[in-house]
Amino acid sequence: MTNHTTDGQRLHGQGLIDVRMMRVAHSSFRRELGLSPAAVRAVAAGDRRRTSIVAGHADLFLSLLHHHHSIEDELLWGALLERVPGELAPLVHVMQSQHEQVAELLDQAQAALGTWRRTASTPDGEALAAILSSLCTVLFEHLDAEETHLLPIMARHITAEEWEEFTVQGMSSIPKRLMFLGFGMMLYEGDPEVIAIEMRKLPAPLRRLLPPLGRRAFRRYARRIHGTPTPPRGIGAVA
């Protein structure tokens, strides 16, 4: 995905807060949730072990997405509405409507996920997969709109402290036991320049350890969930 270049659309540079890390997070949501319907449908009827593995994966990303949108609303959206209501006016209805649709489908997905975990049946798996597909349709449209219209406004009007709090809280949603996996997921498809900026904030020992251990953890996880250490990139991305 190429960076926008007009002055009103830039996501980093002089006088701006670098908000490109949001795209890195979005790439993981697009890929892992985009591939989840197929992962669910591939589980054989009655295979409770495999059901548990794939359900755990879906549950993880549904929870991460819920947290991501919650802190977005709490830390960023409200501040922007106060500071630049006129600039946001054309976006308010669309963004709020999309958030509501995503939230409703997240609730439906969690309920269907619980049912499938209990039964491991093909009909319940198909019901979950259909909801996840609907979620992805709405979510990808929302992420595209956010990256195109909202991120440039954030870059100009969010403070460095607010952005740092957002990124810290976003990372805190990843369980400690999945630290290497979480970093590997970002490395797999994220902008190397943006990740390098984040890496500079870490102690030197972690900067050396995280890339190889993260890549290894992601390859192992992807093979377990998707059947390949190199799942497709660019799923749901803006054309």
PDB file of C-alpha atoms in Angstrom:
ATOM      1  CA  MET A   1       0.000   0.000   0.000  1.00  0.00           C
ATOM      2  CA  THR A   2       1.531   3.326  -1.002  1.00  0.00           C
ATOM      3  CA  ASN A   3       1.614   6.384   1.243  1.00  0.00           C
ATOM      4  CA  HIS A   4      -0.615   9.323   0.386  1.00  0.00           C
ATOM      5  CA  THR A   5       1.474  12.275  -0.762  1.00  0.00           C
ATOM      6  CA  THR A   6      -0.676  15.427  -0.854  1.00  0.00           C
ATOM      7  CA  ASP A   7      -0.205  17.803   2.075  1.00  0.00           C
ATOM      8  CA  GLY A   8      -3.692  17.195   3.436  1.00  0.00           C
ATOM      9  CA  GLN A   9      -3.277  13.420   3.309  1.00  0.00           C
ATOM     10  CA  ARG A  10       0.225  12.828   4.669  1.00  0.00           C
ATOM     11  CA  LEU A  11       0.544  10.453   7.639  1.00  0.00           C
ATOM     12  CA  HIS A  12       3.991  11.579   8.807  1.00  0.00           C
ATOM     13  CA  GLY A  13       6.529  14.321   8.275  1.00  0.00           C
ATOM     14  CA  GLN A  14       7.433  17.711   9.672  1.00  0.00           C
ATOM     15  CA  GLY A  15       4.772  19.033  12.027  1.00  0.00           C
ATOM     16  CA  LEU A  16       2.802  15.767  11.958  1.00  0.00           C
ATOM     17  CA  ILE A  17       2.404  12.828  14.330  1.00  0.00           C
ATOM     18  CA  ASP A  18       3.501   9.633  12.585  1.00  0.00           C
ATOM     19  CA  VAL A  19       0.325   7.533  12.593  1.00  0.00           C
ATOM     20  CA  ARG A  20       1.497   4.858  10.151  1.00  0.00           C
ATOM     21  CA  MET A  21       1.558   2.245  12.928  1.00  0.00           C
ATOM     22  CA  MET A  22      -2.240   2.148  12.597  1.00  0.00           C
ATOM     23  CA  ARG A  23      -1.803   0.660   9.121  1.00  0.00           C
ATOM     24  CA  VAL A  24       0.508  -1.998  10.532  1.00  0.00           C
ATOM     25  CA  ALA A  25      -2.189  -3.033  13.022  1.00  0.00           C
ATOM     26  CA  HIS A  26      -4.834  -2.975  10.308  1.00  0.00           C
ATOM     27  CA  SER A  27      -2.822  -5.303   8.073  1.00  0.00           C
ATOM     28  CA  SER A  28      -2.896  -8.000  10.769  1.00  0.00           C
ATOM     29  CA  PHE A  29      -6.660  -7.625  11.248  1.00  0.00           C
ATOM     30  CA  ARG A  30      -7.273  -7.819   7.515  1.00  0.00           C
ATOM     31  CA  ARG A  31      -5.105 -10.898   7.038  1.00  0.00           C
ATOM     32  CA  GLU A  32      -6.031 -12.961  10.091  1.00  0.00           C
ATOM     33  CA  LEU A  33      -9.760 -12.201  10.134  1.00  0.00           C
ATOM     34  CA  GLY A  34      -9.896 -12.379   6.338  1.00  0.00           C
ATOM     35  CA  LEU A  35      -8.478 -15.906   6.411  1.00  0.00           C
ATOM     36  CA  SER A  36     -10.571 -17.056   9.372  1.00  0.00           C
ATOM     37  CA  PRO A  37     -13.747 -18.127   7.505  1.00  0.00           C
ATOM     38  CA  ALA A  38     -11.711 -20.570   5.408  1.00  0.00           C
ATOM     39  CA  ALA A  39      -9.906 -21.844   8.514  1.00  0.00           C
ATOM     40  CA  VAL A  40     -13.249 -22.519  10.211  1.00  0.00           C
ATOM     41  CA  ARG A  41     -14.742 -24.234   7.169  1.00  0.00           C
ATOM     42  CA  ALA A  42     -11.686 -26.492   6.849  1.00  0.00           C
ATOM     43  CA  VAL A  43     -12.319 -28.108  10.254  1.00  0.00           C
ATOM     44  CA  ALA A  44     -13.819 -31.602   9.983  1.00  0.00           C
ATOM     45  CA  ALA A  45     -17.126 -32.231  11.726  1.00  0.00           C
ATOM     46  CA  GLY A  46     -16.607 -33.439  15.284  1.00  0.00           C
ATOM     47  CA  ASP A  47     -12.877 -32.649  15.383  1.00  0.00           C
ATOM     48  CA  ARG A  48     -12.899 -30.986  18.787  1.00  0.00           C
ATOM     49  CA  ARG A  49      -9.145 -30.534  18.998  1.00  0.00           C
ATOM     50  CA  ARG A  50      -8.978 -28.654  15.712  1.00  0.00           C
ATOM     51  CA  THR A  51     -12.140 -26.733  16.555  1.00  0.00           C
ATOM     52  CA  SER A  52     -10.525 -25.552  19.776  1.00  0.00           C
ATOM     53  CA  ILE A  53      -7.374 -24.396  17.951  1.00  0.00           C
ATOM     54  CA  VAL A  54      -9.190 -22.447  15.226  1.00  0.00           C
ATOM     55  CA  ALA A  55     -11.778 -21.079  17.651  1.00  0.00           C
ATOM     56  CA  GLY A  56      -8.950 -19.811  19.855  1.00  0.00           C
ATOM     57  CA  HIS A  57      -7.441 -18.011  16.874  1.00  0.00           C
ATOM     58  CA  ALA A  58     -10.735 -16.371  15.909  1.00  0.00           C
ATOM     59  CA  ASP A  59     -11.435 -15.439  19.516  1.00  0.00           C
ATOM     60  CA  LEU A  60      -8.007 -13.799  19.839  1.00  0.00           C
ATOM     61  CA  PHE A  61      -8.518 -11.541  16.819  1.00  0.00           C
ATOM     62  CA  LEU A  62     -12.124 -10.718  17.631  1.00  0.00           C
ATOM     63  CA  SER A  63     -10.961  -9.624  21.090  1.00  0.00           C
ATOM     64  CA  LEU A  64      -8.036  -7.621  19.688  1.00  0.00           C
ATOM     65  CA  LEU A  65     -10.331  -5.863  17.227  1.00  0.00           C
ATOM     66  CA  HIS A  66     -12.822  -5.002  19.970  1.00  0.00           C
ATOM     67  CA  HIS A  67     -10.019  -3.552  22.094  1.00  0.00           C
ATOM     68  CA  HIS A  68      -8.604  -1.618  19.138  1.00  0.00           C
ATOM     69  CA  HIS A  69     -11.927   0.073  18.420  1.00  0.00           C
ATOM     70  CA  SER A  70     -12.608   0.737  22.106  1.00  0.00           C
ATOM     71  CA  ILE A  71      -9.359   2.628  22.654  1.00  0.00           C
ATOM     72  CA  GLU A  72      -9.774   4.405  19.310  1.00  0.00           C
ATOM     73  CA  ASP A  73     -13.110   5.768  20.495  1.00  0.00           C
ATOM     74  CA  GLU A  74     -11.807   6.570  23.976  1.00  0.00           C
ATOM     75  CA  LEU A  75      -8.429   8.128  23.158  1.00  0.00           C
ATOM     76  CA  LEU A  76      -8.605   9.509  19.610  1.00  0.00           C
ATOM     77  CA  TRP A  77     -12.088   9.960  18.179  1.00  0.00           C
ATOM     78  CA  GLY A  78     -13.426  12.089  21.051  1.00  0.00           C
ATOM     79  CA  ALA A  79     -10.390  14.383  21.027  1.00  0.00           C
ATOM     80  CA  LEU A  80     -10.701  14.951  17.285  1.00  0.00           C
ATOM     81  CA  LEU A  81     -14.416  15.697  17.523  1.00  0.00           C
ATOM     82  CA  GLU A  82     -13.640  18.441  20.042  1.00  0.00           C
ATOM     83  CA  ARG A  83     -10.780  19.970  18.049  1.00  0.00           C
ATOM     84  CA  VAL A  84     -11.886  19.791  14.419  1.00  0.00           C
ATOM     85  CA  PRO A  85     -15.648  19.125  14.336  1.00  0.00           C
ATOM     86  CA  GLY A  86     -16.006  20.903  10.996  1.00  0.00           C
ATOM     87  CA  GLU A  87     -13.332  18.827   9.293  1.00  0.00           C
ATOM     88  CA  LEU A  88     -14.827  15.627  10.685  1.00  0.00           C
ATOM     89  CA  ALA A  89     -18.457  16.499   9.914  1.00  0.00           C
ATOM     90  CA  PRO A  90     -18.585  14.610   6.588  1.00  0.00           C
ATOM     91  CA  LEU A  91     -17.092  11.511   8.281  1.00  0.00           C
ATOM     92  CA  VAL A  92     -18.964  11.364  11.571  1.00  0.00           C
ATOM     93  CA  HIS A  93     -22.063   9.525  10.399  1.00  0.00           C
ATOM     94  CA  VAL A  94     -20.154   7.086   8.202  1.00  0.00           C
ATOM     95  CA  MET A  95     -17.522   6.228  10.828  1.00  0.00           C
ATOM     96  CA  GLN A  96     -20.024   5.860  13.660  1.00  0.00           C
ATOM     97  CA  SER A  97     -22.333   3.743  11.517  1.00  0.00           C
ATOM     98  CA  GLN A  98     -19.445   1.481  10.522  1.00  0.00           C
ATOM     99  CA  HIS A  99     -18.313   1.126  14.131  1.00  0.00           C
ATOM    100  CA  GLU A 100     -21.840   0.146  15.139  1.00  0.00           C
ATOM    101  CA  GLN A 101     -22.049  -2.454  12.367  1.00  0.00           C
ATOM    102  CA  VAL A 102     -18.661  -3.882  13.314  1.00  0.00           C
ATOM    103  CA  ALA A 103     -19.657  -3.999  17.003  1.00  0.00           C
ATOM    104  CA  GLU A 104     -22.911  -5.809  16.202  1.00  0.00           C
ATOM    105  CA  LEU A 105     -21.125  -8.387  14.042  1.00  0.00           C
ATOM    106  CA  LEU A 106     -18.439  -8.845  16.713  1.00  0.00           C
ATOM    107  CA  ASP A 107     -21.174  -9.741  19.204  1.00  0.00           C
ATOM    108  CA  GLN A 108     -22.771 -12.150  16.721  1.00  0.00           C
ATOM    109  CA  ALA A 109     -19.399 -13.735  15.975  1.00  0.00           C
ATOM    110  CA  GLN A 110     -18.594 -14.257  19.649  1.00  0.00           C
ATOM    111  CA  ALA A 111     -21.967 -15.927  20.221  1.00  0.00           C
ATOM    112  CA  ALA A 112     -21.548 -18.187  17.172  1.00  0.00           C
ATOM    113  CA  LEU A 113     -17.994 -18.957  18.235  1.00  0.00           C
ATOM    114  CA  GLY A 114     -19.193 -20.138  21.643  1.00  0.00           C
ATOM    115  CA  THR A 115     -21.741 -22.426  20.002  1.00  0.00           C
ATOM    116  CA  TRP A 116     -19.201 -23.916  17.602  1.00  0.00           C
ATOM    117  CA  ARG A 117     -16.719 -24.509  20.428  1.00  0.00           C
ATOM    118  CA  ARG A 118     -19.367 -26.543  22.253  1.00  0.00           C
ATOM    119  CA  THR A 119     -20.654 -28.602  19.327  1.00  0.00           C
ATOM    120  CA  ALA A 120     -17.789 -28.793  16.789  1.00  0.00           C
ATOM    121  CA  SER A 121     -20.519 -29.336  14.195  1.00  0.00           C
ATOM    122  CA  THR A 122     -20.309 -28.388  10.537  1.00  0.00           C
ATOM    123  CA  PRO A 123     -23.574 -26.350  10.526  1.00  0.00           C
ATOM    124  CA  ASP A 124     -22.409 -24.318  13.529  1.00  0.00           C
ATOM    125  CA  GLY A 125     -19.012 -23.852  11.909  1.00  0.00           C
ATOM    126  CA  GLU A 126     -20.653 -22.653   8.709  1.00  0.00           C
ATOM    127  CA  ALA A 127     -22.829 -20.214  10.673  1.00  0.00           C
ATOM    128  CA  LEU A 128     -19.706 -18.775  12.306  1.00  0.00           C
ATOM    129  CA  ALA A 129     -17.827 -18.590   9.003  1.00  0.00           C
ATOM    130  CA  ALA A 130     -20.715 -16.698   7.389  1.00  0.00           C
ATOM    131  CA  ILE A 131     -20.756 -14.131  10.206  1.00  0.00           C
ATOM    132  CA  LEU A 132     -16.977 -13.739  10.016  1.00  0.00           C
ATOM    133  CA  SER A 133     -17.264 -13.138   6.268  1.00  0.00           C
ATOM    134  CA  SER A 134     -19.899 -10.450   6.853  1.00  0.00           C
ATOM    135  CA  LEU A 135     -17.716  -8.906   9.538  1.00  0.00           C
ATOM    136  CA  CYS A 136     -14.776  -8.751   7.142  1.00  0.00           C
ATOM    137  CA  THR A 137     -16.861  -7.035   4.460  1.00  0.00           C
ATOM    138  CA  VAL A 138     -17.907  -4.276   6.853  1.00  0.00           C
ATOM    139  CA  LEU A 139     -14.539  -4.108   8.613  1.00  0.00           C
ATOM    140  CA  PHE A 140     -12.457  -3.790   5.453  1.00  0.00           C
ATOM    141  CA  GLU A 141     -14.681  -0.979   4.195  1.00  0.00           C
ATOM    142  CA  HIS A 142     -14.266   0.765   7.548  1.00  0.00           C
ATOM    143  CA  LEU A 143     -10.488   0.340   7.649  1.00  0.00           C
ATOM    144  CA  ASP A 144     -10.187   1.681   4.096  1.00  0.00           C
ATOM    145  CA  ALA A 145     -12.242   4.754   5.008  1.00  0.00           C
ATOM    146  CA  GLU A 146     -10.281   5.281   8.198  1.00  0.00           C
ATOM    147  CA  GLU A 147      -6.902   5.083   6.460  1.00  0.00           C
ATOM    148  CA  THR A 148      -7.970   7.316   3.581  1.00  0.00           C
ATOM    149  CA  HIS A 149      -9.897  10.003   5.453  1.00  0.00           C
ATOM    150  CA  LEU A 150      -9.303   9.825   9.201  1.00  0.00           C
ATOM    151  CA  LEU A 151      -5.596   9.023   9.617  1.00  0.00           C
ATOM    152  CA  PRO A 152      -4.439  12.207   7.840  1.00  0.00           C
ATOM    153  CA  ILE A 153      -6.614  14.246  10.228  1.00  0.00           C
ATOM    154  CA  MET A 154      -5.163  12.365  13.195  1.00  0.00           C
ATOM    155  CA  ALA A 155      -1.642  13.101  11.987  1.00  0.00           C
ATOM    156  CA  ARG A 156      -2.382  16.826  12.098  1.00  0.00           C
ATOM    157  CA  HIS A 157      -4.459  17.095  15.267  1.00  0.00           C
ATOM    158  CA  ILE A 158      -3.548  14.315  17.744  1.00  0.00           C
ATOM    159  CA  THR A 159      -0.750  15.073  20.209  1.00  0.00           C
ATOM    160  CA  ALA A 160       2.380  12.951  20.562  1.00  0.00           C
ATOM    161  CA  GLU A 161       1.311  12.010  24.100  1.00  0.00           C
ATOM    162  CA  GLU A 162      -2.129  10.883  22.946  1.00  0.00           C
ATOM    163  CA  TRP A 163      -0.662   8.799  20.136  1.00  0.00           C
ATOM    164  CA  GLU A 164       1.886   7.189  22.463  1.00  0.00           C
ATOM    165  CA  GLU A 165      -0.882   6.296  24.926  1.00  0.00           C
ATOM    166  CA  PHE A 166      -2.906   4.779  22.101  1.00  0.00           C
ATOM    167  CA  THR A 167      -0.014   2.637  20.864  1.00  0.00           C
ATOM    168  CA  VAL A 168       0.916   1.519  24.384  1.00  0.00           C
ATOM    169  CA  GLN A 169      -2.660   0.502  25.157  1.00  0.00           C
ATOM    170  CA  GLY A 170      -2.914  -1.226  21.790  1.00  0.00           C
ATOM    171  CA  MET A 171       0.168  -3.330  22.466  1.00  0.00           C
ATOM    172  CA  SER A 172      -1.055  -4.106  25.985  1.00  0.00           C
ATOM    173  CA  SER A 173      -4.032  -5.985  24.546  1.00  0.00           C
ATOM    174  CA  ILE A 174      -1.685  -8.711  23.262  1.00  0.00           C
ATOM    175  CA  PRO A 175      -1.186 -11.321  26.017  1.00  0.00           C
ATOM    176  CA  LYS A 176       2.381 -11.404  27.352  1.00  0.00           C
ATOM    177  CA  ARG A 177       2.714 -15.057  26.377  1.00  0.00           C
ATOM    178  CA  LEU A 178       2.092 -14.009  22.761  1.00  0.00           C
ATOM    179  CA  MET A 179       4.634 -11.166  22.689  1.00  0.00           C
ATOM    180  CA  PHE A 180       6.895 -12.811  20.119  1.00  0.00           C
ATOM    181  CA  LEU A 181       3.936 -13.901  17.995  1.00  0.00           C
ATOM    182  CA  GLY A 182       2.437 -10.413  18.061  1.00  0.00           C
ATOM    183  CA  PHE A 183       5.687  -8.886  16.903  1.00  0.00           C
ATOM    184  CA  GLY A 184       6.094 -11.541  14.209  1.00  0.00           C
ATOM    185  CA  MET A 185       2.615 -10.751  12.899  1.00  0.00           C
ATOM    186  CA  MET A 186       3.574  -7.095  12.519  1.00  0.00           C
ATOM    187  CA  LEU A 187       6.892  -7.948  10.872  1.00  0.00           C
ATOM    188  CA  TYR A 188       5.237 -10.253   8.359  1.00  0.00           C
ATOM    189  CA  GLU A 189       3.380  -7.516   6.530  1.00  0.00           C
ATOM    190  CA  GLY A 190       4.061  -4.235   8.292  1.00  0.00           C
ATOM    191  CA  ASP A 191       6.007  -1.280   6.891  1.00  0.00           C
ATOM    192  CA  PRO A 192       9.669  -1.981   7.835  1.00  0.00           C
ATOM    193  CA  GLU A 193      10.405   1.733   8.313  1.00  0.00           C
ATOM    194  CA  VAL A 194       7.538   2.143  10.776  1.00  0.00           C
ATOM    195  CA  ILE A 195       8.482  -0.985  12.707  1.00  0.00           C
ATOM    196  CA  ALA A 196      12.109   0.197  12.888  1.00  0.00           C
ATOM    197  CA  ILE A 197      10.910   3.430  14.521  1.00  0.00           C
ATOM    198  CA  GLU A 198       9.015   1.453  17.157  1.00  0.00           C
ATOM    199  CA  MET A 199      11.993  -0.849  17.676  1.00  0.00           C
ATOM    200  CA  ARG A 200      14.196   2.081  18.630  1.00  0.00           C
ATOM    201  CA  LYS A 201      12.062   2.575  21.724  1.00  0.00           C
ATOM    202  CA  LEU A 202      13.039  -0.871  23.055  1.00  0.00           C
ATOM    203  CA  PRO A 203      16.104  -1.934  25.063  1.00  0.00           C
ATOM    204  CA  ALA A 204      19.006  -3.167  22.915  1.00  0.00           C
ATOM    205  CA  PRO A 205      18.676  -6.848  23.940  1.00  0.00           C
ATOM    206  CA  LEU A 206      15.029  -6.900  22.850  1.00  0.00           C
ATOM    207  CA  ARG A 207      15.876  -5.197  19.569  1.00  0.00           C
ATOM    208  CA  ARG A 208      18.194  -8.101  18.778  1.00  0.00           C
ATOM    209  CA  LEU A 209      15.913 -10.873  19.995  1.00  0.00           C
ATOM    210  CA  LEU A 210      12.514  -9.785  18.739  1.00  0.00           C
ATOM    211  CA  PRO A 211      12.932 -10.049  14.953  1.00  0.00           C
ATOM    212  CA  PRO A 212      14.214 -13.649  14.723  1.00  0.00           C
ATOM    213  CA  LEU A 213      12.028 -14.938  17.553  1.00  0.00           C
ATOM    214  CA  GLY A 214       9.007 -13.055  16.253  1.00  0.00           C
ATOM    215  CA  ARG A 215       9.372 -14.394  12.723  1.00  0.00           C
ATOM    216  CA  ARG A 216       9.814 -17.929  14.019  1.00  0.00           C
ATOM    217  CA  ALA A 217       6.769 -17.653  16.286  1.00  0.00           C
ATOM    218  CA  PHE A 218       4.624 -16.339  13.440  1.00  0.00           C
ATOM    219  CA  ARG A 219       5.714 -19.031  10.986  1.00  0.00           C
ATOM    220  CA  ARG A 220       4.896 -21.732  13.536  1.00  0.00           C
ATOM    221  CA  TYR A 221       1.512 -20.166  14.349  1.00  0.00           C
ATOM    222  CA  ALA A 222       0.564 -19.583  10.701  1.00  0.00           C
ATOM    223  CA  ARG A 223       1.381 -23.185   9.843  1.00  0.00           C
ATOM    224  CA  ARG A 224      -0.815 -24.341  12.719  1.00  0.00           C
ATOM    225  CA  ILE A 225      -3.788 -22.133  11.810  1.00  0.00           C
ATOM    226  CA  HIS A 226      -3.561 -21.654   8.036  1.00  0.00           C
ATOM    227  CA  GLY A 227      -1.545 -24.683   6.994  1.00  0.00           C
ATOM    228  CA  THR A 228       1.345 -22.576   5.676  1.00  0.00           C
ATOM    229  CA  PRO A 229       4.097 -20.446   7.260  1.00  0.00           C
ATOM    230  CA  THR A 230       3.484 -17.828   4.547  1.00  0.00           C
ATOM    231  CA  PRO A 231      -0.247 -16.987   4.419  1.00  0.00           C
ATOM    232  CA  PRO A 232      -1.415 -14.567   1.713  1.00  0.00           C
ATOM    233  CA  ARG A 233      -0.521 -10.909   2.182  1.00  0.00           C
ATOM    234  CA  GLY A 234      -2.534  -7.830   1.336  1.00  0.00           C
ATOM    235  CA  ILE A 235      -5.958  -9.283   2.122  1.00  0.00           C
ATOM    236  CA  GLY A 236      -8.647  -6.601   2.107  1.00  0.00           C
ATOM    237  CA  ALA A 237      -6.134  -3.835   1.369  1.00  0.00           C
ATOM    238  CA  VAL A 238      -7.046  -0.740  -0.591  1.00  0.00           C
ATOM    239  CA  ALA A 239      -6.463  -1.361  -4.295  1.00  0.00           C
TER     240      ALA A 239
END
